[in-house]
PDB file of C-alpha atoms in Angstrom:
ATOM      1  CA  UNK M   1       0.000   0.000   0.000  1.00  0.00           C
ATOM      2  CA  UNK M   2       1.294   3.331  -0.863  1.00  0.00           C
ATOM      3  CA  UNK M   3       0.701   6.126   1.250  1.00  0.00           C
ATOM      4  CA  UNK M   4       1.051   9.727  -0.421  1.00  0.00           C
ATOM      5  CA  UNK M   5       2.387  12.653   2.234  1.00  0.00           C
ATOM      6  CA  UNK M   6       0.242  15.835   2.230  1.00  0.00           C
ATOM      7  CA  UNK M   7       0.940  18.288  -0.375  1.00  0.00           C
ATOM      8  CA  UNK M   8       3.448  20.548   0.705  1.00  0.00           C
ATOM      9  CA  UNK M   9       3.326  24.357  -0.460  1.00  0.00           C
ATOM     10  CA  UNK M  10       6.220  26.371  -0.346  1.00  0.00           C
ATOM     11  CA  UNK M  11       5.427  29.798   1.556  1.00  0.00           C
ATOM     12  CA  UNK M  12       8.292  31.757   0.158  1.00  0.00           C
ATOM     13  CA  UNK M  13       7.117  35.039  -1.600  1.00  0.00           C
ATOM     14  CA  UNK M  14       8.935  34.761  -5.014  1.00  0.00           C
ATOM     15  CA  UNK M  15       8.370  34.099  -8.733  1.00  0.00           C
ATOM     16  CA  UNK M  16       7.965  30.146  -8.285  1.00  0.00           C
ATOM     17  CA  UNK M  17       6.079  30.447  -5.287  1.00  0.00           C
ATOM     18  CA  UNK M  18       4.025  32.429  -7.677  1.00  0.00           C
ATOM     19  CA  UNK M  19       3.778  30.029 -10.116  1.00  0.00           C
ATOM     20  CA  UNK M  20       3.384  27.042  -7.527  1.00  0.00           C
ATOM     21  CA  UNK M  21       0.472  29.494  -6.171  1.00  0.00           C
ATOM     22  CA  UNK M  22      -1.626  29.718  -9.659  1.00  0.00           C
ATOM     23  CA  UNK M  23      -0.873  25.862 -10.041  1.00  0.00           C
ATOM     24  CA  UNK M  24      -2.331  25.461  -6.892  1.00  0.00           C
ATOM     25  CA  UNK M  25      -5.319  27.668  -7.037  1.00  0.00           C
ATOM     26  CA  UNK M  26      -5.992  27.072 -10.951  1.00  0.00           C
ATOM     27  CA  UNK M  27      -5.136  30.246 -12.320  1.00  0.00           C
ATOM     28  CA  UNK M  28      -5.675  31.269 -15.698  1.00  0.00           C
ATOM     29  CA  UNK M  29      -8.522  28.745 -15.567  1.00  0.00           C
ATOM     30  CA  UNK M  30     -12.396  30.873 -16.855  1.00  0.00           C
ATOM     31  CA  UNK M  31     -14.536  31.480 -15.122  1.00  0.00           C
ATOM     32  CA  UNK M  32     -12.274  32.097 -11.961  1.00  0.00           C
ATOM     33  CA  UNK M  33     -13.089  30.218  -9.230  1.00  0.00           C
ATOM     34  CA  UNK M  34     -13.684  31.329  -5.611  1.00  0.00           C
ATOM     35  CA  UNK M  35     -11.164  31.574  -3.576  1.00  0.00           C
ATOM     36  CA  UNK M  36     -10.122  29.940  -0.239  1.00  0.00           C
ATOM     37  CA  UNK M  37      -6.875  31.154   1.786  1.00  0.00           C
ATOM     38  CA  UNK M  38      -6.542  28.550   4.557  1.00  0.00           C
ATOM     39  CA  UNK M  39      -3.608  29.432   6.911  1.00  0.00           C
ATOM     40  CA  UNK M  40      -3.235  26.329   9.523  1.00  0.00           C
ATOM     41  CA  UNK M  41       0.043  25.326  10.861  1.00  0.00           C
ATOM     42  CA  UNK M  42      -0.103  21.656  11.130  1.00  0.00           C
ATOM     43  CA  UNK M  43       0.330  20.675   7.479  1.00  0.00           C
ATOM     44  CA  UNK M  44      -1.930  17.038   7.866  1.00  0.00           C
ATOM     45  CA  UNK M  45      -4.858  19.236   8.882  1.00  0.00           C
ATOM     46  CA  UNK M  46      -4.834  21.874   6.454  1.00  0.00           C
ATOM     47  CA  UNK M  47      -4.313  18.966   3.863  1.00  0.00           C
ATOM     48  CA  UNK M  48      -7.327  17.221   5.168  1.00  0.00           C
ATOM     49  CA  UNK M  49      -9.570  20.834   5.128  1.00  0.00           C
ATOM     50  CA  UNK M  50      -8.179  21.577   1.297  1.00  0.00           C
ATOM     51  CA  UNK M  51      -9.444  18.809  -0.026  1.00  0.00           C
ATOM     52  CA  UNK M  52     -12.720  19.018   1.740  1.00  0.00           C
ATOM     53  CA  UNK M  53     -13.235  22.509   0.245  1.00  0.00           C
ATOM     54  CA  UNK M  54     -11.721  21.685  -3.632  1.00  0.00           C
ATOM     55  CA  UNK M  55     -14.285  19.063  -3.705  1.00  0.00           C
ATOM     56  CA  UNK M  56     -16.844  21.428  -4.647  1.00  0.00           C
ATOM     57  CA  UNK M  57     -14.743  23.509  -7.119  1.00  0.00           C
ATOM     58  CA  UNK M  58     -13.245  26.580  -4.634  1.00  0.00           C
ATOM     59  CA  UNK M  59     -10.010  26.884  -5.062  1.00  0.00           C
ATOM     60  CA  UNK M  60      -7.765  26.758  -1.583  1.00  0.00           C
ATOM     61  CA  UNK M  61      -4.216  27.974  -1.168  1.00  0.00           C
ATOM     62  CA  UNK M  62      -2.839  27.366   1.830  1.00  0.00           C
ATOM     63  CA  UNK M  63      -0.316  28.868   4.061  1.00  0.00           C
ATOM     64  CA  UNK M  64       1.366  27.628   7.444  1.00  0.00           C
ATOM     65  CA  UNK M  65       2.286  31.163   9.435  1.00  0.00           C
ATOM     66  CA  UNK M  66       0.828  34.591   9.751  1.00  0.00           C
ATOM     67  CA  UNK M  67       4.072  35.752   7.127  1.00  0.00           C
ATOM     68  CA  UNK M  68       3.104  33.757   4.424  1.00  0.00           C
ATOM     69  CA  UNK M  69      -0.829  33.993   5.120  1.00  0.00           C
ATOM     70  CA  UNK M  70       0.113  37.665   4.261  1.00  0.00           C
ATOM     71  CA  UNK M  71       2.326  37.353   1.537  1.00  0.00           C
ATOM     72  CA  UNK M  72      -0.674  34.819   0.086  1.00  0.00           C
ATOM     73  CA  UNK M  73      -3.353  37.485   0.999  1.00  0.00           C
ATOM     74  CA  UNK M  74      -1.716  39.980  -0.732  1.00  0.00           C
ATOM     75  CA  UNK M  75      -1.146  38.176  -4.311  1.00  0.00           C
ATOM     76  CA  UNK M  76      -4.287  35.965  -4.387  1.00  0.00           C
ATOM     77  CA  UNK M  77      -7.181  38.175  -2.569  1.00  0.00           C
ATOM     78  CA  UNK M  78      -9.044  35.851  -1.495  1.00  0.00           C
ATOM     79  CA  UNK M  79     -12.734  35.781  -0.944  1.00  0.00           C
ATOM     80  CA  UNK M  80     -12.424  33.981   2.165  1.00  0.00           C
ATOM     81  CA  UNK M  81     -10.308  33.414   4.762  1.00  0.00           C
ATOM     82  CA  UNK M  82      -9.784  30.045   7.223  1.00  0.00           C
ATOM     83  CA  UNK M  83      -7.311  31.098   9.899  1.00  0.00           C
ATOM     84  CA  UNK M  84      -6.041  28.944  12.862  1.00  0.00           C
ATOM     85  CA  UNK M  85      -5.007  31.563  15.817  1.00  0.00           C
ATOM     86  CA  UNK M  86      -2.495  29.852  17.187  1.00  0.00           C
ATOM     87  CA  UNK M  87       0.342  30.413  14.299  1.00  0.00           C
ATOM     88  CA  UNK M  88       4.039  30.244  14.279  1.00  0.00           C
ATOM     89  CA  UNK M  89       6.105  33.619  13.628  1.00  0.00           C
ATOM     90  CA  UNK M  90       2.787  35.703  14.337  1.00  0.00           C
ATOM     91  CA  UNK M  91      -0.435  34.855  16.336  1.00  0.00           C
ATOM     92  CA  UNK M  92      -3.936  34.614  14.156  1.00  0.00           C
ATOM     93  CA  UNK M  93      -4.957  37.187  16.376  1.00  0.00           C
ATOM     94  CA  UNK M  94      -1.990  39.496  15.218  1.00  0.00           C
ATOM     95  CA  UNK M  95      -2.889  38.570  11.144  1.00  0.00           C
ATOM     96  CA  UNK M  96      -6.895  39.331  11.676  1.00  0.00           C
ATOM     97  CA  UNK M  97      -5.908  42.381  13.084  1.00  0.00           C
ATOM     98  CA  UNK M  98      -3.661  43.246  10.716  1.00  0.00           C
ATOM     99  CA  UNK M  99      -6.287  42.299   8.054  1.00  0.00           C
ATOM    100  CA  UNK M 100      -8.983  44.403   9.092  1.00  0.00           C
ATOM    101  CA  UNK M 101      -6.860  48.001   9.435  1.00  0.00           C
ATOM    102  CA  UNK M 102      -5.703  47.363   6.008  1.00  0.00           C
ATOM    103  CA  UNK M 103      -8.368  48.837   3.750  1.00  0.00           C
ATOM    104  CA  UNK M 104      -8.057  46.699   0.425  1.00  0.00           C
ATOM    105  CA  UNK M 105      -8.448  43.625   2.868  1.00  0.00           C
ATOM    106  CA  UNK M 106     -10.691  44.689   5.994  1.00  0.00           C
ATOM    107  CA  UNK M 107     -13.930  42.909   4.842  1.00  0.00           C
ATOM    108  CA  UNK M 108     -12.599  39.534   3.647  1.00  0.00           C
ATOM    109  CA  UNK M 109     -14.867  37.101   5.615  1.00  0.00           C
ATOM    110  CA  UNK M 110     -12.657  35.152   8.126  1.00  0.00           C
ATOM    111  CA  UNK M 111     -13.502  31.732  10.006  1.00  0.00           C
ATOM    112  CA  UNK M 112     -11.580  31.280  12.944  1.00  0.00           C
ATOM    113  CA  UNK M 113     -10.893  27.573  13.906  1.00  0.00           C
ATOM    114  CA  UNK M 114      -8.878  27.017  17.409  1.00  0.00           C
ATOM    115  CA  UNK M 115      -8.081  24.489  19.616  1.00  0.00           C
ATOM    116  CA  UNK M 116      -7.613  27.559  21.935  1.00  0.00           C
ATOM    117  CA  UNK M 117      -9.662  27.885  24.874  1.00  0.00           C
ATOM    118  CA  UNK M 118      -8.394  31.259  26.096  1.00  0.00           C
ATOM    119  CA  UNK M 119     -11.741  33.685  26.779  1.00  0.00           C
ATOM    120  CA  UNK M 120      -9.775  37.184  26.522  1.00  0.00           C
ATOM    121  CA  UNK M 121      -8.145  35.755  22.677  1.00  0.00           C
ATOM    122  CA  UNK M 122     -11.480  34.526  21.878  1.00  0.00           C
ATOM    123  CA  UNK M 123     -13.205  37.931  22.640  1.00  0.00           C
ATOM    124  CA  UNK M 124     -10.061  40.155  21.367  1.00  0.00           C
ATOM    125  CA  UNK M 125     -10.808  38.200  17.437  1.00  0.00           C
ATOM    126  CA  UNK M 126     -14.859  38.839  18.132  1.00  0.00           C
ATOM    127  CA  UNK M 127     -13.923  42.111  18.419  1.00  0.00           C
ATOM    128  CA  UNK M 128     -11.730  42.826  15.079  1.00  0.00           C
ATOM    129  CA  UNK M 129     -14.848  40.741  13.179  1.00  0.00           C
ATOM    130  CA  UNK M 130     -15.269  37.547  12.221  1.00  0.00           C
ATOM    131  CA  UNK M 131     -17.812  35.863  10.682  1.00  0.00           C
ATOM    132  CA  UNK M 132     -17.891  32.517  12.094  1.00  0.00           C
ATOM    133  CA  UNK M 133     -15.767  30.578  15.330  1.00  0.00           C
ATOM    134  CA  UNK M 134     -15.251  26.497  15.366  1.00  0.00           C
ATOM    135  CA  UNK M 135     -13.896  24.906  17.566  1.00  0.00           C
ATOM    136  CA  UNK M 136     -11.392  22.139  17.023  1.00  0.00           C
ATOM    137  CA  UNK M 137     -11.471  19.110  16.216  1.00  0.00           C
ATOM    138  CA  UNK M 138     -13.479  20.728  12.853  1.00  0.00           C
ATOM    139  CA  UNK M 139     -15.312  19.044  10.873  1.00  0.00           C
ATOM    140  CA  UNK M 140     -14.869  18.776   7.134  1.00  0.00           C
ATOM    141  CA  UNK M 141     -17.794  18.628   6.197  1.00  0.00           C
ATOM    142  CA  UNK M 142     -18.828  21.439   8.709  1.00  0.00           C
ATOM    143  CA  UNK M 143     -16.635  23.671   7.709  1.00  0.00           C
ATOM    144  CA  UNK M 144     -17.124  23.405   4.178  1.00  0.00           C
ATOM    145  CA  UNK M 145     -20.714  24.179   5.132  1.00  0.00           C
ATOM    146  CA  UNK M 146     -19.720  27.307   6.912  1.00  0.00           C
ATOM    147  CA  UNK M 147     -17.565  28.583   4.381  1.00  0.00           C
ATOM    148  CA  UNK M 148     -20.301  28.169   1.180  1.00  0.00           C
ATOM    149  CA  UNK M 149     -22.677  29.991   3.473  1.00  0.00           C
ATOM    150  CA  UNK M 150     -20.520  33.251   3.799  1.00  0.00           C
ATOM    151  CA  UNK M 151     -19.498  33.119   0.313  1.00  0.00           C
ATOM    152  CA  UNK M 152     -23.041  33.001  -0.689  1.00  0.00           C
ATOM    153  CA  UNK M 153     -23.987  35.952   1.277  1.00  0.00           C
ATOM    154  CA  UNK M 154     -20.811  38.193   0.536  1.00  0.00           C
TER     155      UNK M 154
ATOM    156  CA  UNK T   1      -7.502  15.178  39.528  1.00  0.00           C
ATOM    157  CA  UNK T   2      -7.443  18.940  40.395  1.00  0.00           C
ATOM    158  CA  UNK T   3      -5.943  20.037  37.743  1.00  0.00           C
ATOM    159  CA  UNK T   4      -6.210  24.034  38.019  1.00  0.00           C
ATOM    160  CA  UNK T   5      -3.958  23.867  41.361  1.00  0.00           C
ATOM    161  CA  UNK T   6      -1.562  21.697  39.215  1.00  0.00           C
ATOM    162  CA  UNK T   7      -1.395  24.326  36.281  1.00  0.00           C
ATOM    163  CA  UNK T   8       0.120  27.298  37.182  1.00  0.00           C
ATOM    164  CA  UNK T   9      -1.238  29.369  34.862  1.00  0.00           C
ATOM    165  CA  UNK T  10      -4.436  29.806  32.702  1.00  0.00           C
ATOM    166  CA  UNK T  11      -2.411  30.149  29.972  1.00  0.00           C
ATOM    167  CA  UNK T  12      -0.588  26.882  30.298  1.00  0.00           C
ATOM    168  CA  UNK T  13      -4.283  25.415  30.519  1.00  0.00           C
ATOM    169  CA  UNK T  14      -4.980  26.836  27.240  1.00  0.00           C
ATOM    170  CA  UNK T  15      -1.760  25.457  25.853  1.00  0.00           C
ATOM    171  CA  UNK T  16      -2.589  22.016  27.152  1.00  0.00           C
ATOM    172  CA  UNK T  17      -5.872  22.365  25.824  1.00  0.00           C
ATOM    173  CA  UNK T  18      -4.683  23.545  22.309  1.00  0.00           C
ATOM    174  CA  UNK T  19      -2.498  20.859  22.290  1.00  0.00           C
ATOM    175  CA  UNK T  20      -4.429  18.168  23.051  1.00  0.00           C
ATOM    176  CA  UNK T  21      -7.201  19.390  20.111  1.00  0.00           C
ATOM    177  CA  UNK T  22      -4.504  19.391  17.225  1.00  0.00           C
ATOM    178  CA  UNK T  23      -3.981  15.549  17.312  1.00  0.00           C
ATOM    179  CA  UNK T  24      -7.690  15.071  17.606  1.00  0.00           C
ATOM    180  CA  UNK T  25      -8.234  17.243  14.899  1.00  0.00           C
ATOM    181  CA  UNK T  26      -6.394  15.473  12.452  1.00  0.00           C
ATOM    182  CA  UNK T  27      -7.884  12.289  13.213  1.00  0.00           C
ATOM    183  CA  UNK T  28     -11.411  13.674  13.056  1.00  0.00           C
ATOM    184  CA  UNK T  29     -10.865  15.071   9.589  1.00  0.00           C
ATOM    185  CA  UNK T  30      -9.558  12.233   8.489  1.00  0.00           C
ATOM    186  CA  UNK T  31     -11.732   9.897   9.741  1.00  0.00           C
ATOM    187  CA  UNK T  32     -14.430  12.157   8.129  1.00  0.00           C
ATOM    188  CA  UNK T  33     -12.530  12.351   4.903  1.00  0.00           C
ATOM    189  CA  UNK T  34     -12.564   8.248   4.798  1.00  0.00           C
ATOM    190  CA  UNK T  35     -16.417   7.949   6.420  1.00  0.00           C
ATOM    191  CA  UNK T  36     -17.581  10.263   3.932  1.00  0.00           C
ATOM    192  CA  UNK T  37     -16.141   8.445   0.455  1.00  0.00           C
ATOM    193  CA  UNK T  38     -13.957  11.341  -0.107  1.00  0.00           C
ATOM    194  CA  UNK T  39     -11.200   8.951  -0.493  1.00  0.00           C
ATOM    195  CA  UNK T  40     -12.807   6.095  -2.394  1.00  0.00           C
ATOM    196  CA  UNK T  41     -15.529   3.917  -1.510  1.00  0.00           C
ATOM    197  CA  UNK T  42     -16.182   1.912   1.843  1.00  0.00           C
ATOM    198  CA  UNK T  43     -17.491  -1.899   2.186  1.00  0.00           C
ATOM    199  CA  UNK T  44     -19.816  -2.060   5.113  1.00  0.00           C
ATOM    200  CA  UNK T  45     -17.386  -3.396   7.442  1.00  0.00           C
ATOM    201  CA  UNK T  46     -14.845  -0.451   6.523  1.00  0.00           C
ATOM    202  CA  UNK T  47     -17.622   2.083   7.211  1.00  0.00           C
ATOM    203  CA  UNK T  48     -18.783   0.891  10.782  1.00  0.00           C
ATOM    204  CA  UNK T  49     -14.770   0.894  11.634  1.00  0.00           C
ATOM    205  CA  UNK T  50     -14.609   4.404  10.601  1.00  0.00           C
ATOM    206  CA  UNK T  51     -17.511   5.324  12.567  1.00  0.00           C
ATOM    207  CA  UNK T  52     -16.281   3.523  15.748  1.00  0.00           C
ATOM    208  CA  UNK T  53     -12.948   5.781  15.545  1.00  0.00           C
ATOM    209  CA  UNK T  54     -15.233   9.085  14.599  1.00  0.00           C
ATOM    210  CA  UNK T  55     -17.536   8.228  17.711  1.00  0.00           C
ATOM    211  CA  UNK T  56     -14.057   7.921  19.987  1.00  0.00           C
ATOM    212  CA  UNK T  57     -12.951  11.102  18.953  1.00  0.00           C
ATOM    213  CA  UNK T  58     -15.620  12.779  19.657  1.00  0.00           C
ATOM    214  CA  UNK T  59     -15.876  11.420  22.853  1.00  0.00           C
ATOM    215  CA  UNK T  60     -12.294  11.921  23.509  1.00  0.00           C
ATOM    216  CA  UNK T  61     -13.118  15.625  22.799  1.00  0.00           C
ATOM    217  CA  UNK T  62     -16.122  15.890  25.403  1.00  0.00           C
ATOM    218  CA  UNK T  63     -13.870  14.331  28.224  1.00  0.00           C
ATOM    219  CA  UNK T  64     -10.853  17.321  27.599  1.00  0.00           C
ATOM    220  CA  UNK T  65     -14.019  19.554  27.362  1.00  0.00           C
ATOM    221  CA  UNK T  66     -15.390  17.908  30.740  1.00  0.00           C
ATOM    222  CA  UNK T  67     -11.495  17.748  32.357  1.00  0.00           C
ATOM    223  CA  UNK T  68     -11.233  21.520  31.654  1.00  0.00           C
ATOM    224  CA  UNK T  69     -14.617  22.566  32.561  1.00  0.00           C
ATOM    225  CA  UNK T  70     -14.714  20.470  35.888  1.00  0.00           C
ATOM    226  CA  UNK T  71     -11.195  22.158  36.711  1.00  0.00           C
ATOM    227  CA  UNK T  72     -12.351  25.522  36.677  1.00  0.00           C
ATOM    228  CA  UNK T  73     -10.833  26.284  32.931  1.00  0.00           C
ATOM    229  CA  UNK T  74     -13.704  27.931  31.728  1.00  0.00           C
ATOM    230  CA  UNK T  75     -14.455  26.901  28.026  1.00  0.00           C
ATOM    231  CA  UNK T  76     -15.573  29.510  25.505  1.00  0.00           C
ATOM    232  CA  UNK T  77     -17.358  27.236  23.183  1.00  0.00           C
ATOM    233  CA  UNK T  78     -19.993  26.411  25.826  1.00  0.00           C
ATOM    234  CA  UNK T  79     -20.760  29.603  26.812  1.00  0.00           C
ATOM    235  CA  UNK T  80     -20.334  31.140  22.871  1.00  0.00           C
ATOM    236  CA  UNK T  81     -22.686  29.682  20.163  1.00  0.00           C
ATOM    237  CA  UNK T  82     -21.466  29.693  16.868  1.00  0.00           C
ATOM    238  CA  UNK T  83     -22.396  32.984  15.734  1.00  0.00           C
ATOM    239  CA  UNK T  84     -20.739  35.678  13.719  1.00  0.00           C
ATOM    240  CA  UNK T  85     -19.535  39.031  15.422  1.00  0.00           C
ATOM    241  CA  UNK T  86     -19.396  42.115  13.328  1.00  0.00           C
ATOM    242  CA  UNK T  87     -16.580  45.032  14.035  1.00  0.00           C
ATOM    243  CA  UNK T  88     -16.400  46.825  17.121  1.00  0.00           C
ATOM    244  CA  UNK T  89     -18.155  50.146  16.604  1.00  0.00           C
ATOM    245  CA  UNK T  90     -15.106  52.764  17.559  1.00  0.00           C
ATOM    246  CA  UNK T  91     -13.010  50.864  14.400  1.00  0.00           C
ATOM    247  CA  UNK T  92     -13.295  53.215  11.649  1.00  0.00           C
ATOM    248  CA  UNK T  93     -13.157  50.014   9.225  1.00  0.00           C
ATOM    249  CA  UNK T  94     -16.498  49.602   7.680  1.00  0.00           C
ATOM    250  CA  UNK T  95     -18.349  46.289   8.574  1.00  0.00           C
ATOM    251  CA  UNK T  96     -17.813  43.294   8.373  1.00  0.00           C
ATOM    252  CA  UNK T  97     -19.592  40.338   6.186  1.00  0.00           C
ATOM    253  CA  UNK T  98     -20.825  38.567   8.546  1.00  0.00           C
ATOM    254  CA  UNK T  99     -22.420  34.954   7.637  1.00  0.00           C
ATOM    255  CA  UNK T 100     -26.427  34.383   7.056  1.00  0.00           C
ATOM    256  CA  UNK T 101     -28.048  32.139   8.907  1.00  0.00           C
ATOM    257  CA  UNK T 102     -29.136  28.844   7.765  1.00  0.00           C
ATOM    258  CA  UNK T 103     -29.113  27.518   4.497  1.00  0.00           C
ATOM    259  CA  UNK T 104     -26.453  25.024   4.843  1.00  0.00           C
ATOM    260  CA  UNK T 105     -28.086  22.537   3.297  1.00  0.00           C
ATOM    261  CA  UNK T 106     -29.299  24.533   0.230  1.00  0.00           C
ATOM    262  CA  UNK T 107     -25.444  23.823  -0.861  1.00  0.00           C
ATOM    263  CA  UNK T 108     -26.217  20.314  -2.013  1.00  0.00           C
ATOM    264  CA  UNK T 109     -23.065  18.951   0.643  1.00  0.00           C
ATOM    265  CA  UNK T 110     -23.469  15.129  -0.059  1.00  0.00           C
ATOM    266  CA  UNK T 111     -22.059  12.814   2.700  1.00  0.00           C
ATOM    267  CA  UNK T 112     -21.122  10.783  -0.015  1.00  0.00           C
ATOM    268  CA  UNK T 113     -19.601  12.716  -3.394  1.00  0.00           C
ATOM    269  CA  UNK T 114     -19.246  10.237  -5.505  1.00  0.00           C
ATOM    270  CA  UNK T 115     -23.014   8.637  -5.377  1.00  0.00           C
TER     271      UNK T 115
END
């Protein structure tokens, strides 16, 4: 039996990562599809989300610190954002609040997913705006769920 | 077990807590990945063994719920439904988009893909 590791993405902000970036979202592909930015550190979960979401045609790139969540933000614009707040190199909380005081990006629709149970981080992301919290261990399935509903209403 | 004397710091708790959730996490998304076809079809047998490690997980996840609760580690989940939160009103940032309500279903999400 052959197992086949998770799909690693290279988070470096440079012309291949570029290119890795549209092979991985499907750009150049009509009509463009939606698109997912899903910035979880552990790599087995994010691969496990991805394909969960591709299955019904959005288009995910993925990113595995607050850096090169940014860097991805920044070239692909997504329409939605997944972020996990506890991040290596810079917090969740420190990337949604980054997101929202820059003006190109403040109303992306974020879902927050955390294994975090700390009240005052919990209440600090309410408060820069969010449009949905889950709780880990997320489901799929659920989260797939969660993310066609805000896409359909933004 | 009293564990709150034993941590010596709320934050640890979270840590612990975090912790704890990423391993589950993995195995509950895969687990749903394989339950729900995603990954090729399931014989009967297959299915009912995915379901029995689905079912532990989640009752894995209720007991580190229960441990924290019952030691004074207040979840948030419990005490905050799933709802979306707009901007605080003193950011000058416009509003947010937050999610409707409802309507899940209306996006045709098939347990099973491939039927």
């Amino acid at each position: 039996m052959t197992i086949r590791a998770p799909e690693q993405v290279d988070d470096a902000a440079s012309g291949s990562a570029q290119s890795r970036l549209d092979e991985e979202i499907g750009a150049g592909e009509q009509p463009r599809l939606q698109t997912v930015l899903l910035i979880e550190d552990d790599h087995e979960l994010a691969h496990a989300l991805a394909l969960r979401l591709q299955g019904t045609g959005l288009a995910v790139a993925r990113a595995h610190d607050g850096p090169s969540g940014l860097e991805k933000l920044r070239l692909l614009q997504p329409d939605l954002i997944i972020l996990d707040l506890r991040l290596p190199r810079m917090e969740g909380d420190r990337f949604l609040r980054f997101l929202r005081m820059t003006p190109e990006h403040s109303a992306v629709p974020v879902i927050v997913i955390t294994g975090a149970s700390d009240a005052a981080l919990i209440e600090r992301v309410e408060n820069w705006g969010i449009s949905r919290l889950m709780r880990k261990p997320v489901s799929p399935k659920e989260l797939l769920r969660a993310a066609l509903d805000i896409l359909q209403a933004s | 077990v009293n564990l709150k004397a034993a941590l010596p710091s709320l934050e640890t708790a979270d840590h612990v807590c975090h912790e704890l959730r990423k391993p589950m996490a993995v195995i509950h998304a895969y687990a749903e990945l394989l339950a729900d076809e995603i990954a090729g079809p399931l014989n009967e047998k297959q299915k009912g063994y995915v379901e029995i490690v689905l079912q532990s997980v989640q009752r894995l996840e209720l007991m580190i719920s229960d441990l924290f609760e019952t030691s004074g580690v207040v979840s948030w989940a419990e005490n905050r439904p799933d709802q979306p939160t707009t901007f605080a009103p003193e950011l000058p940032l416009g509003e947010s988009r937050a999610s409707g309500e409802g309507g899940a279903d209306d996006h045709g999400i098939d347990d099973n893909p491939r039927a």
